[in-house]
mmCIF file of C-alpha atoms and ligand atoms in Angstrom:
data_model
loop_
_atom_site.group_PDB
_atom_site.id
_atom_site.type_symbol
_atom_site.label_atom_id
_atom_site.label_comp_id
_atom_site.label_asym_id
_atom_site.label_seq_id
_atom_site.Cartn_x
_atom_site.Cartn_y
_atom_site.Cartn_z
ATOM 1 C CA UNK A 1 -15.070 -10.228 -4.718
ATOM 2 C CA UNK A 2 -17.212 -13.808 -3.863
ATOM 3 C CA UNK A 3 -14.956 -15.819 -2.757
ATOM 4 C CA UNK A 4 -15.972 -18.502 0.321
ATOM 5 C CA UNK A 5 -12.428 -17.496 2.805
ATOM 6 C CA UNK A 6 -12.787 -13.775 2.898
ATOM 7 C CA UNK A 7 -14.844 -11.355 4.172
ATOM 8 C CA UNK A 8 -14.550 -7.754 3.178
ATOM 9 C CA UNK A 9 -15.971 -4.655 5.052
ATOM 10 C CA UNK A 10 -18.666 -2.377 3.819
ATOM 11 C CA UNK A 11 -16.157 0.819 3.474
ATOM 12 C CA UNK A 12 -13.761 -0.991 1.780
ATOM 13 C CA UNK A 13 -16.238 -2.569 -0.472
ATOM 14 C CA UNK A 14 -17.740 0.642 -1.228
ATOM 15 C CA UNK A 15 -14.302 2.423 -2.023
ATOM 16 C CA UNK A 16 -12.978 -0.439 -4.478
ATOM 17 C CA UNK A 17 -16.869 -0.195 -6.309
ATOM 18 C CA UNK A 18 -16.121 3.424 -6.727
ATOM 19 C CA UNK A 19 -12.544 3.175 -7.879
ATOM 20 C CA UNK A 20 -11.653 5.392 -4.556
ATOM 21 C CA UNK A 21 -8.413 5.682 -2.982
ATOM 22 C CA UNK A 22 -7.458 2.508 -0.638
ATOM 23 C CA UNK A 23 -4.243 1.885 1.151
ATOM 24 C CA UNK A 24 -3.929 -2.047 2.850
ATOM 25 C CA UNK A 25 -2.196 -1.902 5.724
ATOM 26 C CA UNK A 26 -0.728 -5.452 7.283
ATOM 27 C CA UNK A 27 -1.254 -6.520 11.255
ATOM 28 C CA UNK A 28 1.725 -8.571 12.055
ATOM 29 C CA UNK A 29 2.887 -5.669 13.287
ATOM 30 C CA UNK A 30 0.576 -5.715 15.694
ATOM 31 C CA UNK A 31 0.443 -8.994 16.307
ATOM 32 C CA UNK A 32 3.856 -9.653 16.514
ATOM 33 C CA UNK A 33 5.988 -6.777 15.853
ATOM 34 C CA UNK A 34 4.867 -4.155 18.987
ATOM 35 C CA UNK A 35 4.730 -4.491 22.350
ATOM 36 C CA UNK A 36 0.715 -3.758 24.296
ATOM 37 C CA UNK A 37 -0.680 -1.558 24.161
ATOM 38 C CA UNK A 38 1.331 0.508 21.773
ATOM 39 C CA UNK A 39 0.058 -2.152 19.398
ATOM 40 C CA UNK A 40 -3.386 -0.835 19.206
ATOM 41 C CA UNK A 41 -2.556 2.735 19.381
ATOM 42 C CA UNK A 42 -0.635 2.293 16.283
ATOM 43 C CA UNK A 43 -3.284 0.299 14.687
ATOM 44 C CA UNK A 44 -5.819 3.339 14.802
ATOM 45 C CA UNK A 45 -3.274 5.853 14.159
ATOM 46 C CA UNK A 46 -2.809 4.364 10.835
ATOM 47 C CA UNK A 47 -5.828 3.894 9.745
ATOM 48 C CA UNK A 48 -6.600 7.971 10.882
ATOM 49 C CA UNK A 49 -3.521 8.547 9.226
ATOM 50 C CA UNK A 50 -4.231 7.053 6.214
ATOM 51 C CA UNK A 51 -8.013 8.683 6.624
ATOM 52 C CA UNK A 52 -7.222 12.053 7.097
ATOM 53 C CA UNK A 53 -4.899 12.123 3.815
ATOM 54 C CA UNK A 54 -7.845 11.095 1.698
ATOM 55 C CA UNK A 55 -7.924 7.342 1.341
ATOM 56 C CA UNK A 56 -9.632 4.574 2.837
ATOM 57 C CA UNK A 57 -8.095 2.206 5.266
ATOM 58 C CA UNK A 58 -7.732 -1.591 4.849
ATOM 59 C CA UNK A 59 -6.189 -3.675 7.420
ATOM 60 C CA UNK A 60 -5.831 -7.245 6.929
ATOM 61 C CA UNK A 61 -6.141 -9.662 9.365
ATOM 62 C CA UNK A 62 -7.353 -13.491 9.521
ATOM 63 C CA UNK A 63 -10.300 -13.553 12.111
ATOM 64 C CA UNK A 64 -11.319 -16.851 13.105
ATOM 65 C CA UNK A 65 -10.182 -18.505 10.088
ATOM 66 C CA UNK A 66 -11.294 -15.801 8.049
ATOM 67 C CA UNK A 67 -9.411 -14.064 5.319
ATOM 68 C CA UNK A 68 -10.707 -9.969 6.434
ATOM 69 C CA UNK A 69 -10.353 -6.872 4.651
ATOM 70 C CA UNK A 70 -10.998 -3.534 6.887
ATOM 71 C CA UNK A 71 -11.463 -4.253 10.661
ATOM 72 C CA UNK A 72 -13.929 -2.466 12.943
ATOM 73 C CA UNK A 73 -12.138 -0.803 16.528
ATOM 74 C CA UNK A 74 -13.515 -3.761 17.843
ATOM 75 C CA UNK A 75 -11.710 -6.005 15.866
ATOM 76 C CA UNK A 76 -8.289 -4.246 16.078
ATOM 77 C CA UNK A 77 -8.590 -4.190 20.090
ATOM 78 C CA UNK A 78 -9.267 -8.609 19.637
ATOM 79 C CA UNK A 79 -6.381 -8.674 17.551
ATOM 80 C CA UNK A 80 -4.050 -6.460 19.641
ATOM 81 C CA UNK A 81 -4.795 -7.947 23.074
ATOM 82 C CA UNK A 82 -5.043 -11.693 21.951
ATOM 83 C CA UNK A 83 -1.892 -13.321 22.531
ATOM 84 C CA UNK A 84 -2.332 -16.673 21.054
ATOM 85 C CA UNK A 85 -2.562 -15.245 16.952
ATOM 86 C CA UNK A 86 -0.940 -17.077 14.395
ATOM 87 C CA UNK A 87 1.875 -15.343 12.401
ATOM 88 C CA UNK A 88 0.379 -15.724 8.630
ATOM 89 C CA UNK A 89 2.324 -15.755 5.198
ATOM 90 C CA UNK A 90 1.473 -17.510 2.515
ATOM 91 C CA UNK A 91 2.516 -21.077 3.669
ATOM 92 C CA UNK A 92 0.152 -20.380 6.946
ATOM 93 C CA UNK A 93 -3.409 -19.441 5.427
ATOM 94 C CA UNK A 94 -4.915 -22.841 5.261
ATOM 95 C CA UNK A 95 -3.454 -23.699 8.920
ATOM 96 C CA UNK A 96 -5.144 -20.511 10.099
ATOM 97 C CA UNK A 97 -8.633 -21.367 7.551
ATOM 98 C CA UNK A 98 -8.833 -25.431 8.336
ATOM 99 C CA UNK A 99 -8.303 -24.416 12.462
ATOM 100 C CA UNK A 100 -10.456 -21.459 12.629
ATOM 101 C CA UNK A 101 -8.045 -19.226 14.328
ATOM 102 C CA UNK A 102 -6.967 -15.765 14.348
ATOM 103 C CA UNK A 103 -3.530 -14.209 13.096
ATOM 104 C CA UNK A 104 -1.773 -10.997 12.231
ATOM 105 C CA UNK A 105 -0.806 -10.821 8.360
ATOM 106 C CA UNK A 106 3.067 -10.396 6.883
ATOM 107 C CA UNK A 107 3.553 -8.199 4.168
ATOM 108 C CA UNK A 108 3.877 -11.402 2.363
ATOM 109 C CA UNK A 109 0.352 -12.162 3.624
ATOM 110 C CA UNK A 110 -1.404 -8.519 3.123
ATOM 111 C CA UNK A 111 -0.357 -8.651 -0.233
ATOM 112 C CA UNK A 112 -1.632 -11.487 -1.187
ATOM 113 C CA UNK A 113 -5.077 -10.861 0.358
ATOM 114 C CA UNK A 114 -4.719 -7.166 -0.446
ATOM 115 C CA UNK A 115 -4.129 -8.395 -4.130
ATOM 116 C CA UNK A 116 -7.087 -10.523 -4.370
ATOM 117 C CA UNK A 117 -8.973 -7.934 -3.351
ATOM 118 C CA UNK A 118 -7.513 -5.241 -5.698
ATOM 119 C CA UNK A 119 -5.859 -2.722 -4.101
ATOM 120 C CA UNK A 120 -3.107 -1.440 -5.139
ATOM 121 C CA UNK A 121 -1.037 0.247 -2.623
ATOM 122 C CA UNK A 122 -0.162 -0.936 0.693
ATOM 123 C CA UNK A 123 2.225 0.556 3.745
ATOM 124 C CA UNK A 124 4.166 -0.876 6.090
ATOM 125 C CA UNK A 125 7.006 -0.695 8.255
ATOM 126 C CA UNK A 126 10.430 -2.604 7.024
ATOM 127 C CA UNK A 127 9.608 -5.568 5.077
ATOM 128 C CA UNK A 128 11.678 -8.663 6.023
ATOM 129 C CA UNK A 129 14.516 -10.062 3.563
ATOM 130 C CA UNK A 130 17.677 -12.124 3.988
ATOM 131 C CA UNK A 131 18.576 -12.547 7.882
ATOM 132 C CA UNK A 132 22.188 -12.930 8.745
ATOM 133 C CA UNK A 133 21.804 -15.233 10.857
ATOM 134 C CA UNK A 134 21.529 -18.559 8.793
ATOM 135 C CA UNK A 135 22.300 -18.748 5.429
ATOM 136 C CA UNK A 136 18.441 -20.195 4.683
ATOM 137 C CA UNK A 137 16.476 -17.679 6.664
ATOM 138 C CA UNK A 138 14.883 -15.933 3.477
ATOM 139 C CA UNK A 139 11.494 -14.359 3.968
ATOM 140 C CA UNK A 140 8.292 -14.669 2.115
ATOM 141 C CA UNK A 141 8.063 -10.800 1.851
ATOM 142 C CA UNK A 142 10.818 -11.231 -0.945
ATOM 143 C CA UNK A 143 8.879 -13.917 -2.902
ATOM 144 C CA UNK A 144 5.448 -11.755 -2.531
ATOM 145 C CA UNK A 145 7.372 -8.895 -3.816
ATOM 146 C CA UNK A 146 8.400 -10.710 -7.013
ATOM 147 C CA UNK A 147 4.778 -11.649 -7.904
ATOM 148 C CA UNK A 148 2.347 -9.448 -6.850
ATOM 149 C CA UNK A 149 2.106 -6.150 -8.683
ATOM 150 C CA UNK A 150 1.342 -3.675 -5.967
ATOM 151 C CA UNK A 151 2.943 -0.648 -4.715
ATOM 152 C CA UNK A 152 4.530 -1.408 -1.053
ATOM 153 C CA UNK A 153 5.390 2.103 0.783
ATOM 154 C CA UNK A 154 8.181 1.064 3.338
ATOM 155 C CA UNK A 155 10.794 2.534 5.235
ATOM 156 C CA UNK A 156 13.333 -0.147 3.536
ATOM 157 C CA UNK A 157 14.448 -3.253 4.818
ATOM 158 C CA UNK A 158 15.259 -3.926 8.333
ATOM 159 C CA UNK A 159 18.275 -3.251 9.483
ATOM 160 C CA UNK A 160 18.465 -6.298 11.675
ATOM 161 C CA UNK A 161 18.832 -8.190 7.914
ATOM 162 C CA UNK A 162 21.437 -8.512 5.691
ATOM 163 C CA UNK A 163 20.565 -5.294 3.608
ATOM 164 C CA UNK A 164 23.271 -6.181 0.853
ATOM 165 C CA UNK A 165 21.792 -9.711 -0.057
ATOM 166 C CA UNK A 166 18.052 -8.406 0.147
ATOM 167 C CA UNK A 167 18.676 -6.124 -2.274
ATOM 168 C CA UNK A 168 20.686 -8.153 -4.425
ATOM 169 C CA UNK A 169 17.701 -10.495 -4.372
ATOM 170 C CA UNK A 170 15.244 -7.588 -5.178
ATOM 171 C CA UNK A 171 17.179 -7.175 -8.049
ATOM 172 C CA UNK A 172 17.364 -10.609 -9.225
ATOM 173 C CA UNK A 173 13.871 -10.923 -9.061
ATOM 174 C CA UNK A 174 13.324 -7.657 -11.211
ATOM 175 C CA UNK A 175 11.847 -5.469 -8.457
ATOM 176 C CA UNK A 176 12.699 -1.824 -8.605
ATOM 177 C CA UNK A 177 13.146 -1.004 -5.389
ATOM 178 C CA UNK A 178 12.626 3.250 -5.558
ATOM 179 C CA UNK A 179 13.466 5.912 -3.159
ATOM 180 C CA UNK A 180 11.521 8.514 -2.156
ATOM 181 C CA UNK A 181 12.996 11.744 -2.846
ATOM 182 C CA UNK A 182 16.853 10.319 -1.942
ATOM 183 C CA UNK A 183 19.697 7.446 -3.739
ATOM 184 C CA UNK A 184 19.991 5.689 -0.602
ATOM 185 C CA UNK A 185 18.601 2.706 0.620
ATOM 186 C CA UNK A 186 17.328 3.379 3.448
ATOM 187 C CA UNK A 187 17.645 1.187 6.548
ATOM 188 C CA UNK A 188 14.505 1.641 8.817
ATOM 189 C CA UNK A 189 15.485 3.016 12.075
ATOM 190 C CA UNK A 190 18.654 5.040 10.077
ATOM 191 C CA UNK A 191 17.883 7.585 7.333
ATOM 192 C CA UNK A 192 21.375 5.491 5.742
ATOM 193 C CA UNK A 193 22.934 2.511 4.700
ATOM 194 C CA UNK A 194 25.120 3.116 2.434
ATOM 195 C CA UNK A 195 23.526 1.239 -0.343
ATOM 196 C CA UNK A 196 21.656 2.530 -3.545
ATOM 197 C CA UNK A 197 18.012 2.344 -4.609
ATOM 198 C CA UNK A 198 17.161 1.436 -8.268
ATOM 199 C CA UNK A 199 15.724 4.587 -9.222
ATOM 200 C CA UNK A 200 14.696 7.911 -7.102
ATOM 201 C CA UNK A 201 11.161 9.631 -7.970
ATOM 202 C CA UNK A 202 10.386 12.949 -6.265
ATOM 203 C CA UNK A 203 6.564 13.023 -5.401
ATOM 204 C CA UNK A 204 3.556 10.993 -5.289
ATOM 205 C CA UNK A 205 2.535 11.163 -8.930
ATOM 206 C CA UNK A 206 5.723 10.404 -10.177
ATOM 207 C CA UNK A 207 5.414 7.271 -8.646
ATOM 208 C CA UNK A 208 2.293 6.502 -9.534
ATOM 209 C CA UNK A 209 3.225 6.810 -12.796
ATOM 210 C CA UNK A 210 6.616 4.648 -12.321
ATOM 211 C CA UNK A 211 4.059 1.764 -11.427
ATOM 212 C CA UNK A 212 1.767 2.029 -13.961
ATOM 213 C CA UNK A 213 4.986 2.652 -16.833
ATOM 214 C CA UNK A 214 5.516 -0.939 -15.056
ATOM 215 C CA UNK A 215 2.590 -2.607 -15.268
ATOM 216 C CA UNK A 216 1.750 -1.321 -18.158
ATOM 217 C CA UNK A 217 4.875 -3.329 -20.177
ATOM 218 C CA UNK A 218 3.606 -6.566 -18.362
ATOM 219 C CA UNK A 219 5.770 -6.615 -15.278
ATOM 220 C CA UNK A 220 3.771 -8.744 -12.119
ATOM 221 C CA UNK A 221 6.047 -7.473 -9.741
ATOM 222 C CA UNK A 222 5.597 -4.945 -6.802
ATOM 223 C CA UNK A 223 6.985 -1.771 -7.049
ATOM 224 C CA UNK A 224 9.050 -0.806 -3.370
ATOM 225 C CA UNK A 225 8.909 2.474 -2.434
ATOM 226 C CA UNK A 226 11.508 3.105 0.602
ATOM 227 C CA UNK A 227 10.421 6.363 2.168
ATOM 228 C CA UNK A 228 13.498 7.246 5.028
ATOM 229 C CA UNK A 229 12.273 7.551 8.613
ATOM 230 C CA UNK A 230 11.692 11.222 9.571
ATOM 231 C CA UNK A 231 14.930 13.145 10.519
ATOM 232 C CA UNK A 232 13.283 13.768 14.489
ATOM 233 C CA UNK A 233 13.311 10.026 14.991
ATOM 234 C CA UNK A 234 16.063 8.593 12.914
ATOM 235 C CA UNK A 235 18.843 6.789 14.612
ATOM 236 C CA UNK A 236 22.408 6.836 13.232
ATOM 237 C CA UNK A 237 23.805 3.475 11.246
ATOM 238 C CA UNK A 238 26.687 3.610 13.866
ATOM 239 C CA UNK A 239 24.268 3.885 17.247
ATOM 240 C CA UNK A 240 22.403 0.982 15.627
ATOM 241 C CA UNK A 241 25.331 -1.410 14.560
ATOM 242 C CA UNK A 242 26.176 -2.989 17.944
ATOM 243 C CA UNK A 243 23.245 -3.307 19.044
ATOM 244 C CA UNK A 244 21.893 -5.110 16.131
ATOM 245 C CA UNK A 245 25.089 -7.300 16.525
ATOM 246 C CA UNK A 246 24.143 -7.630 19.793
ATOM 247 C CA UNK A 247 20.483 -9.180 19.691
ATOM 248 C CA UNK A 248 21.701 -10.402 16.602
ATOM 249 C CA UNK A 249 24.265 -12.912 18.732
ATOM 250 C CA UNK A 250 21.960 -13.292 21.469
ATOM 251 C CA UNK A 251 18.991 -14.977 18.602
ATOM 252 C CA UNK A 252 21.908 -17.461 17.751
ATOM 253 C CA UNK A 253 22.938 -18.441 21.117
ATOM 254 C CA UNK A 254 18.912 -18.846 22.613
ATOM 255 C CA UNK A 255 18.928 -20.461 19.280
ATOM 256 C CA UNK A 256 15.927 -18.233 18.162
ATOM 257 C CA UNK A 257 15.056 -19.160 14.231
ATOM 258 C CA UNK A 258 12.455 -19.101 11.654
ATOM 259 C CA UNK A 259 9.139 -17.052 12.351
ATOM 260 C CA UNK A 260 10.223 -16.395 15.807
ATOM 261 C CA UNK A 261 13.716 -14.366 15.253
ATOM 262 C CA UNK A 262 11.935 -11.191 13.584
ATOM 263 C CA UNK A 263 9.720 -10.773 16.772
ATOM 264 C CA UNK A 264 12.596 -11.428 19.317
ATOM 265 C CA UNK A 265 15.196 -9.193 17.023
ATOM 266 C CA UNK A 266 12.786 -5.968 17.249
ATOM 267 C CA UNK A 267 11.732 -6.615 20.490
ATOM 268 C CA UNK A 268 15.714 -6.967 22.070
ATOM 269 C CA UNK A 269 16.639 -4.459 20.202
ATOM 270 C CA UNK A 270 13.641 -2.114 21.789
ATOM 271 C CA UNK A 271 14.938 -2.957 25.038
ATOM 272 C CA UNK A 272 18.749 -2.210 24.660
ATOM 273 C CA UNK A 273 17.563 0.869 23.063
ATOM 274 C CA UNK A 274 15.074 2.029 26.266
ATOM 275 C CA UNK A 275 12.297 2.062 23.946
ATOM 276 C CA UNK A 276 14.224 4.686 21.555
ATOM 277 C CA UNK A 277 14.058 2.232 18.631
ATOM 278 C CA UNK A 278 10.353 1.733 19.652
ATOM 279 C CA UNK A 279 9.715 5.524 18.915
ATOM 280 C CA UNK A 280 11.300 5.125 15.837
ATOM 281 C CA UNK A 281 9.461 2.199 14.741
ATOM 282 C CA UNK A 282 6.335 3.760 15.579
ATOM 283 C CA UNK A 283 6.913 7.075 13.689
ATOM 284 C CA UNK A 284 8.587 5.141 10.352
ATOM 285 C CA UNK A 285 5.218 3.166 10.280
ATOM 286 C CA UNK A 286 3.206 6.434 10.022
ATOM 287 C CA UNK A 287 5.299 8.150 7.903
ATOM 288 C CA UNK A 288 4.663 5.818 5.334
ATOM 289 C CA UNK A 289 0.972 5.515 5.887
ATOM 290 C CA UNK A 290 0.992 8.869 4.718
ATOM 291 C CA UNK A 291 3.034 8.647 1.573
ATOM 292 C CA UNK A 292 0.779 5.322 0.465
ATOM 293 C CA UNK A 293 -2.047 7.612 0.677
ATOM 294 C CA UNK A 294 -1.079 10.062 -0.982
ATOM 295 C CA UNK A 295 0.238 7.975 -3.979
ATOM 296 C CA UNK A 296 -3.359 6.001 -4.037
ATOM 297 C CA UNK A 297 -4.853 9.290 -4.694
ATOM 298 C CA UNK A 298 -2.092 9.565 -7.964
ATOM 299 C CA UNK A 299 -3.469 5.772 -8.758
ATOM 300 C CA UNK A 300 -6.944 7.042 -8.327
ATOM 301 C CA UNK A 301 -7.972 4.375 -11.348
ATOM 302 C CA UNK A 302 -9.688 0.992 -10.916
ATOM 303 C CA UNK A 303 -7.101 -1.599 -11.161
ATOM 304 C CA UNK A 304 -8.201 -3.362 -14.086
ATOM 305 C CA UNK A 305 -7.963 -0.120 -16.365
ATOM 306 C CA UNK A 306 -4.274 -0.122 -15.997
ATOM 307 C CA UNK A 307 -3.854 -4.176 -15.265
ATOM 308 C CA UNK A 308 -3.197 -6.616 -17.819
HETATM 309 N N1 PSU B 1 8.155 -4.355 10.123
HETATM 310 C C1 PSU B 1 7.981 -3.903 11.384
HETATM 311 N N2 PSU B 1 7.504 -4.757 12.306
HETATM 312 C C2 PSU B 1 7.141 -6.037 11.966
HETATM 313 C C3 PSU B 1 7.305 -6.507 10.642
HETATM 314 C C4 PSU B 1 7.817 -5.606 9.760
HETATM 315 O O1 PSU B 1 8.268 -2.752 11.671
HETATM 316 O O2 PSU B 1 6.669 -6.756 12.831
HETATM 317 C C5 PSU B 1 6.845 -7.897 10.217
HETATM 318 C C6 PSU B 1 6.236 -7.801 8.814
HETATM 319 O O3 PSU B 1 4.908 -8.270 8.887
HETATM 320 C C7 PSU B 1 7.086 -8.682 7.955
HETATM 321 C C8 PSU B 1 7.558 -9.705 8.937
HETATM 322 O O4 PSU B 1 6.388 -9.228 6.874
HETATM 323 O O5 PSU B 1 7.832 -8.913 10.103
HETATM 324 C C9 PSU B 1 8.744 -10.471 8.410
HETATM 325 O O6 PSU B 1 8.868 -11.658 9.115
HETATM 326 P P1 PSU B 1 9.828 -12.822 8.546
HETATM 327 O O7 PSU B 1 11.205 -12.256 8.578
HETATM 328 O O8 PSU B 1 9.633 -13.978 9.524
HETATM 329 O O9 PSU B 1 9.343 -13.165 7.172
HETATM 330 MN MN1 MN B 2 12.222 -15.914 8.156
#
C-alpha cells in the first residue's frame, strides 16, 4: 500500500504480497491499558504467540506521527516506556499526524489501519462498548465494528461496561457477535454473563467460513469472535460485581470521563483485585492471540479474492 501517513514493515509487507497468514494486534493496551513493565512483556508475548501458531505479527502503533504496521523490539520498548502517547481512535489520527507524536492504537484505531492495510483478522483483549457511567459514553470500537469487515478475536466486552446495551448495539448495527465453542457472552475477566452470543461456531475453520458466508453476501461489518478467558484465570461474575461497582463509583465521584475512564477503570480495578485481575487480563489477551492465528491460517486467501 503507497499511501504518504503509513509506514509498513518488511515482514508484514512480505506476508500480505504472499497472501500469508497475518494477525493485527492493537497497542493501547500497552499504552494505556497495562501497567510497566508488564506492558512490554505482553507486547512480545503476543507477537511470539501469534508467531509460533503460524502467522505473522502486526502491531499497530502511530510513531511520530506515523501511521505503522509491524514494530521492531525497539519500537515496542519506545512505545511501552514513553509516558506521554496519545490514545488514538479514529477522531485522533490527524492530531497525532499534524503534531508528529506517538500513540497506542484502540481497536477502533487498529482496525482502521489494519483495514487499510488488508488484513483480515485482528486480536485483542475486551473491546470497549457502552459505559454505565453516562448515558453518552459510547466507544468508537462499536462504530469500527459496524464498518470494517474484519474478524476481531476478543474475550467479549468488558465487564466494567454495560454488557446488555453493547450488545444490543452490536445487534442494531448487524454485527454477529459469535462465540467460540460456548452460547454465552462472555465477560472478559468471567467465563459468564449471562447473556447470549448471536451464533456459536466450534473451530477455527468454521469461522473462517462464517466470515467469508458474510462477506461474501455484501456485509462491511466485522465479524466478533468472543473466545472466554481460560478456566485457570477466570474470575467469577459475583467476585467481579462489587468491585466493578466499586471503581465504577469511584470514576464518577473523581469525575473521571471520556478517554480517561477505560484506563482508570482497569487500572482500580487491578488494584482492589492485588493484581489478580491483572493476571487475568494478561492471559485473556494471549488466549486470543492464539485463536486469531489460528483462524488466519483458515482465511489463508488474499483479501480481495473473497472481498467485494
Ligand atoms: N482491552 C484491554 N485493555 C485495554 C483496552 C481493551 O484489555 O486497554 C483498550 C482498547 O484499545 C479499546 C479501548 O479499544 O480500551 C476502549 O477505550 P474507550 O472505551 O475509551 O473507547
Ligand atoms: Mn469512551
Amino acid at each position: 500500500m503507497k499511501h504518504p501517513n503509513f509506514s509498513i514493515s518488511s515482514e508484514v509487507n512480505r506476508a500480505l504480497n504472499f497472501g500469508s497468514p497475518i494477525v493485527a494486534l492493537e497497542s493501547t493496551v500497552i499504552t494505556h491499558g497495562l501497567p510497566h513493565p508488564q506492558n512490554l512483556q505482553l507486547a512480545r508475548d503476543m507477537e511470539k504467540q501469534v508467531t509460533s501458531n503460524g502467522a505473522t505479527p502486526a502491531t499497530v502503533a502511530l510513531l511520530n506521527g506515523k501511521i505503522r504496521i509491524g514494530l521492531s523490539d525497539e519500537e515496542l520498548i519506545r512505545l511501552a516506556e514513553s509516558d506521554s502517547t496519545l490514545k488514538v481512535s479514529h477522531r485522533d489520527f490527524a492530531t497525532a499526524i499534524v503534531k508528529k507524536i506517538s500513540g497506542g492504537t484502540t481497536v477502533a484505531g487498529t482496525m482502521y489501519a489494519a483495514n487499510m492495510a488488508g488484513i483480515a483478522v485482528f486480536a485483542t483483549g475486551g473491546i470497549g462498548g457502552v459505559h454505565k457511567e453516562s448515558a453518552f459514553d459510547i466507544s468508537t470500537d462499536l462504530r469500527a465494528l459496524a464498518n470494517t469487515p474484519m474478524i476481531v478475536v476478543c474475550a467479549g466486552a468488558k465487564a466494567i461496561l454495560d454488557l446488555p446495551a453493547t450488545l444490543e448495539y452490536l445487534e442494531t448495527m448487524g454485527v454477529p457477535v459469535a462465540g467460540y465453542q460456548t452460547t454465552e457472552f462472555p465477560a472478559f475477566y468471567s467465563r459468564e454473563s449471562g447473556l447470549h452470543v448471536s451464533v456459536r461456531l466450534e473451530s477455527p475453520k468454521e469461522i473462517a467460513e462464517f466470515a467469508k458466508a458474510h462477506w461474501n453476501l455484501g456485509m462491511r461489518s466485522a465479524i466478533l469472535v468472543t473466545n472466554p478467558i481460560p478456566e485457570s484465570e477466570a474470575i467469577s461474575k459475583s467476585e467481579m460485581e462489587p468491585i466493578i461497582n466499586q471503581a465504577s463509583a469511584e470514576a464518577v465521584k473523581q469525575g473521571i470521563h471520556g478517554q480517561q475512564l477505560t484506563p482508570f477503570l482497569l487500572s482500580r480495578i487491578s488494584e482492589i483485585t492485588k493484581g489478580k485481575s491483572l493476571k487475568a487480563n494478561l492471559a485473556l489477551l494471549l488466549n486470543n492471540a492464539k485463536l486469531a492465528a489460528e483462524i488466519s491460517k483458515e482465511m489463508n486467501v488474499k483479501k480481495k479474492e473473497w472481498a467485494i
